[in-house]
């Protein structure tokens, strides 16, 4: 019964981790102190702070490295937008296919309907030259049209160049940004 050995080993690990984790339930809960001090990059009540925690920075990254923290904020927003685009890709390709050819250069020529839905399937089916074009376009847009202006808030990458939806009411803007972050 050698085929059962991995299953038995996995069951033992689960039982051991359950036993060890049950021992920690008796320990007192230690909560870090919430700072009300003004941080260089973020203050209590800003977008992204959560009540009742407020500003939670146990490593002091905001006060020691405010420039890096600003960059991390920008990257968090950018990665969130890329993740939303990826989810949109999965949903759209599962329900919609374009007519015509995606690539005439591959052999045989690749139609859009031949590309399977989903992330891994479409990644494997699309030729490498296609992925190189996608990465190049995203990089060019990221470094030109959608470059982060240091004078604007993190994530506000277009300024007034594109007519984005702007929220003039500070309460509505605060709610929208906290809900979408």
mmCIF file of C-alpha atoms in Angstrom:
data_model
loop_
_atom_site.group_PDB
_atom_site.id
_atom_site.type_symbol
_atom_site.label_atom_id
_atom_site.label_comp_id
_atom_site.label_asym_id
_atom_site.label_seq_id
_atom_site.Cartn_x
_atom_site.Cartn_y
_atom_site.Cartn_z
ATOM 1 C CA UNK A 1 0.000 0.000 0.000
ATOM 2 C CA UNK A 2 2.693 2.473 -0.988
ATOM 3 C CA UNK A 3 0.153 4.728 -2.702
ATOM 4 C CA UNK A 4 -1.432 5.506 0.701
ATOM 5 C CA UNK A 5 1.790 6.791 2.279
ATOM 6 C CA UNK A 6 1.399 10.422 1.082
ATOM 7 C CA UNK A 7 -2.189 10.504 2.343
ATOM 8 C CA UNK A 8 -1.182 9.127 5.736
ATOM 9 C CA UNK A 9 1.674 11.637 5.994
ATOM 10 C CA UNK A 10 -0.679 14.519 5.139
ATOM 11 C CA UNK A 11 -3.194 13.337 7.752
ATOM 12 C CA UNK A 12 -0.451 13.195 10.403
ATOM 13 C CA UNK A 13 0.643 16.759 9.548
ATOM 14 C CA UNK A 14 -2.952 17.997 9.855
ATOM 15 C CA UNK A 15 -3.400 16.272 13.227
ATOM 16 C CA UNK A 16 -0.082 17.648 14.497
ATOM 17 C CA UNK A 17 -0.843 21.199 13.374
ATOM 18 C CA UNK A 18 -4.312 20.986 14.952
ATOM 19 C CA UNK A 19 -2.824 19.798 18.238
ATOM 20 C CA UNK A 20 -0.184 22.545 18.256
ATOM 21 C CA UNK A 21 -2.664 25.269 17.305
ATOM 22 C CA UNK A 22 -5.046 24.205 20.084
ATOM 23 C CA UNK A 23 -2.293 24.845 22.612
ATOM 24 C CA UNK A 24 -2.024 28.472 21.534
ATOM 25 C CA UNK A 25 -5.709 29.163 22.182
ATOM 26 C CA UNK A 26 -5.029 29.454 25.905
ATOM 27 C CA UNK A 27 -2.497 32.241 25.490
ATOM 28 C CA UNK A 28 -3.599 35.809 26.261
ATOM 29 C CA UNK A 29 -4.281 38.038 23.282
ATOM 30 C CA UNK A 30 -1.601 40.679 22.873
ATOM 31 C CA UNK A 31 -2.639 43.639 20.775
ATOM 32 C CA UNK A 32 -0.159 46.178 19.511
ATOM 33 C CA UNK A 33 -0.639 49.737 20.575
ATOM 34 C CA UNK A 34 -2.399 51.907 18.033
ATOM 35 C CA UNK A 35 -0.504 55.056 17.312
ATOM 36 C CA UNK A 36 -2.321 58.377 17.041
ATOM 37 C CA UNK A 37 0.897 60.193 16.240
ATOM 38 C CA UNK A 38 1.167 61.950 12.906
ATOM 39 C CA UNK A 39 3.024 59.785 10.432
ATOM 40 C CA UNK A 40 5.054 61.205 7.589
ATOM 41 C CA UNK A 41 3.095 59.371 4.904
ATOM 42 C CA UNK A 42 -0.317 58.614 6.433
ATOM 43 C CA UNK A 43 -2.399 59.829 9.356
ATOM 44 C CA UNK A 44 -5.296 58.294 11.283
ATOM 45 C CA UNK A 45 -8.449 58.759 9.245
ATOM 46 C CA UNK A 46 -6.685 58.694 5.864
ATOM 47 C CA UNK A 47 -7.766 56.377 3.094
ATOM 48 C CA UNK A 48 -6.696 52.832 3.891
ATOM 49 C CA UNK A 49 -6.712 53.196 7.683
ATOM 50 C CA UNK A 50 -9.267 51.005 9.374
ATOM 51 C CA UNK A 51 -11.185 51.823 12.527
ATOM 52 C CA UNK A 52 -10.500 50.915 15.338
ATOM 53 C CA UNK A 53 -6.927 50.039 14.320
ATOM 54 C CA UNK A 54 -6.071 53.408 12.832
ATOM 55 C CA UNK A 55 -2.514 53.503 11.569
ATOM 56 C CA UNK A 56 -0.979 50.072 12.039
ATOM 57 C CA UNK A 57 2.743 50.163 11.411
ATOM 58 C CA UNK A 58 4.494 47.727 13.762
ATOM 59 C CA UNK A 59 7.799 47.926 11.842
ATOM 60 C CA UNK A 60 7.814 51.723 11.618
ATOM 61 C CA UNK A 61 8.126 51.685 7.826
ATOM 62 C CA UNK A 62 6.046 54.829 7.364
ATOM 63 C CA UNK A 63 8.146 56.963 9.660
ATOM 64 C CA UNK A 64 11.564 55.570 8.730
ATOM 65 C CA UNK A 65 11.082 55.384 4.956
ATOM 66 C CA UNK A 66 8.257 57.705 3.790
ATOM 67 C CA UNK A 67 9.542 57.799 0.177
ATOM 68 C CA UNK A 68 9.581 54.006 -0.058
ATOM 69 C CA UNK A 69 6.183 53.855 1.613
ATOM 70 C CA UNK A 70 4.779 56.224 -1.023
ATOM 71 C CA UNK A 71 6.210 53.944 -3.733
ATOM 72 C CA UNK A 72 4.646 50.903 -2.029
ATOM 73 C CA UNK A 73 1.276 52.691 -2.026
ATOM 74 C CA UNK A 74 1.625 53.394 -5.744
ATOM 75 C CA UNK A 75 2.583 49.782 -6.458
ATOM 76 C CA UNK A 76 -0.296 48.436 -4.337
ATOM 77 C CA UNK A 77 -2.767 50.468 -6.385
ATOM 78 C CA UNK A 78 -1.106 49.499 -9.678
ATOM 79 C CA UNK A 79 -1.105 45.774 -8.811
ATOM 80 C CA UNK A 80 -4.741 46.019 -7.739
ATOM 81 C CA UNK A 81 -5.641 47.520 -11.112
ATOM 82 C CA UNK A 82 -3.728 44.790 -12.945
ATOM 83 C CA UNK A 83 -5.550 42.151 -10.877
ATOM 84 C CA UNK A 84 -8.908 43.726 -11.769
ATOM 85 C CA UNK A 85 -7.944 43.684 -15.454
ATOM 86 C CA UNK A 86 -6.957 40.015 -15.140
ATOM 87 C CA UNK A 87 -10.320 39.115 -13.596
ATOM 88 C CA UNK A 88 -12.062 41.042 -16.378
ATOM 89 C CA UNK A 89 -10.004 39.044 -18.898
ATOM 90 C CA UNK A 90 -11.133 35.745 -17.396
ATOM 91 C CA UNK A 91 -14.799 36.788 -17.311
ATOM 92 C CA UNK A 92 -14.831 38.235 -20.824
ATOM 93 C CA UNK A 93 -12.961 35.385 -22.512
ATOM 94 C CA UNK A 94 -15.283 32.858 -20.889
ATOM 95 C CA UNK A 95 -18.293 34.506 -22.549
ATOM 96 C CA UNK A 96 -17.058 36.356 -25.652
ATOM 97 C CA UNK A 97 -14.752 35.580 -28.572
ATOM 98 C CA UNK A 98 -13.769 38.009 -31.322
ATOM 99 C CA UNK A 99 -14.090 37.024 -34.948
ATOM 100 C CA UNK A 100 -10.969 36.819 -37.041
ATOM 101 C CA UNK A 101 -7.344 35.967 -36.495
ATOM 102 C CA UNK A 102 -5.211 36.760 -33.485
ATOM 103 C CA UNK A 103 -1.989 35.865 -35.257
ATOM 104 C CA UNK A 104 -1.231 35.246 -38.911
ATOM 105 C CA UNK A 105 2.434 34.596 -38.128
ATOM 106 C CA UNK A 106 1.928 31.396 -36.172
ATOM 107 C CA UNK A 107 1.537 28.094 -37.948
ATOM 108 C CA UNK A 108 -1.273 27.314 -38.359
ATOM 109 C CA UNK A 109 -2.713 30.852 -38.080
ATOM 110 C CA UNK A 110 -4.376 31.353 -34.695
ATOM 111 C CA UNK A 111 -7.990 32.504 -34.482
ATOM 112 C CA UNK A 112 -9.406 34.221 -31.406
ATOM 113 C CA UNK A 113 -11.916 31.397 -31.028
ATOM 114 C CA UNK A 114 -9.000 28.933 -30.755
ATOM 115 C CA UNK A 115 -7.676 30.614 -27.606
ATOM 116 C CA UNK A 116 -9.211 28.945 -24.543
ATOM 117 C CA UNK A 117 -10.807 30.955 -21.777
ATOM 118 C CA UNK A 118 -9.009 31.495 -18.504
ATOM 119 C CA UNK A 119 -5.602 32.665 -17.461
ATOM 120 C CA UNK A 120 -3.402 29.604 -17.906
ATOM 121 C CA UNK A 121 -5.110 28.322 -21.035
ATOM 122 C CA UNK A 122 -4.834 31.628 -22.867
ATOM 123 C CA UNK A 123 -1.267 32.100 -21.653
ATOM 124 C CA UNK A 124 -0.219 28.778 -23.129
ATOM 125 C CA UNK A 125 -2.118 29.231 -26.416
ATOM 126 C CA UNK A 126 -0.943 32.740 -27.291
ATOM 127 C CA UNK A 127 2.385 32.894 -29.162
ATOM 128 C CA UNK A 128 5.374 34.425 -27.371
ATOM 129 C CA UNK A 129 5.462 37.317 -29.836
ATOM 130 C CA UNK A 130 1.901 38.167 -28.781
ATOM 131 C CA UNK A 131 2.882 38.243 -25.109
ATOM 132 C CA UNK A 132 5.917 40.379 -25.951
ATOM 133 C CA UNK A 133 3.618 42.891 -27.664
ATOM 134 C CA UNK A 134 1.240 42.970 -24.689
ATOM 135 C CA UNK A 135 4.091 43.489 -22.199
ATOM 136 C CA UNK A 136 5.653 46.185 -24.407
ATOM 137 C CA UNK A 137 2.385 48.119 -24.720
ATOM 138 C CA UNK A 138 1.726 47.940 -20.974
ATOM 139 C CA UNK A 139 5.296 49.081 -20.208
ATOM 140 C CA UNK A 140 5.101 51.982 -22.674
ATOM 141 C CA UNK A 141 1.747 53.148 -21.289
ATOM 142 C CA UNK A 142 2.953 52.706 -17.699
ATOM 143 C CA UNK A 143 6.006 54.866 -18.286
ATOM 144 C CA UNK A 144 4.411 57.533 -20.478
ATOM 145 C CA UNK A 145 0.670 58.182 -20.373
ATOM 146 C CA UNK A 146 0.047 56.550 -16.983
ATOM 147 C CA UNK A 147 3.289 57.555 -15.231
ATOM 148 C CA UNK A 148 2.813 58.558 -11.586
ATOM 149 C CA UNK A 149 3.253 62.291 -11.026
ATOM 150 C CA UNK A 150 4.911 62.816 -7.611
ATOM 151 C CA UNK A 151 2.809 65.952 -7.110
ATOM 152 C CA UNK A 152 -0.456 63.981 -7.294
ATOM 153 C CA UNK A 153 -1.900 61.467 -4.859
ATOM 154 C CA UNK A 154 -0.765 57.834 -5.223
ATOM 155 C CA UNK A 155 -2.809 56.172 -7.941
ATOM 156 C CA UNK A 156 -3.870 59.426 -9.601
ATOM 157 C CA UNK A 157 -1.887 58.724 -12.738
ATOM 158 C CA UNK A 158 -3.733 60.717 -15.378
ATOM 159 C CA UNK A 159 -4.274 64.102 -13.758
ATOM 160 C CA UNK A 160 -6.492 66.118 -16.087
ATOM 161 C CA UNK A 161 -5.274 64.530 -19.352
ATOM 162 C CA UNK A 162 -8.147 62.029 -19.435
ATOM 163 C CA UNK A 163 -11.673 62.893 -18.214
ATOM 164 C CA UNK A 164 -11.760 60.418 -15.303
ATOM 165 C CA UNK A 165 -14.633 60.438 -12.838
ATOM 166 C CA UNK A 166 -13.662 62.841 -10.054
ATOM 167 C CA UNK A 167 -15.401 62.989 -6.705
ATOM 168 C CA UNK A 168 -15.651 66.577 -5.514
ATOM 169 C CA UNK A 169 -17.371 65.631 -2.260
ATOM 170 C CA UNK A 170 -14.619 64.568 0.198
ATOM 171 C CA UNK A 171 -16.924 62.127 2.038
ATOM 172 C CA UNK A 172 -17.932 60.344 -1.177
ATOM 173 C CA UNK A 173 -14.297 60.216 -2.314
ATOM 174 C CA UNK A 174 -13.187 58.830 1.078
ATOM 175 C CA UNK A 175 -15.908 56.158 0.974
ATOM 176 C CA UNK A 176 -15.151 55.145 -2.627
ATOM 177 C CA UNK A 177 -11.402 54.927 -2.044
ATOM 178 C CA UNK A 178 -11.756 52.926 1.178
ATOM 179 C CA UNK A 179 -14.283 50.553 -0.387
ATOM 180 C CA UNK A 180 -12.101 49.933 -3.435
ATOM 181 C CA UNK A 181 -8.777 49.597 -1.679
#
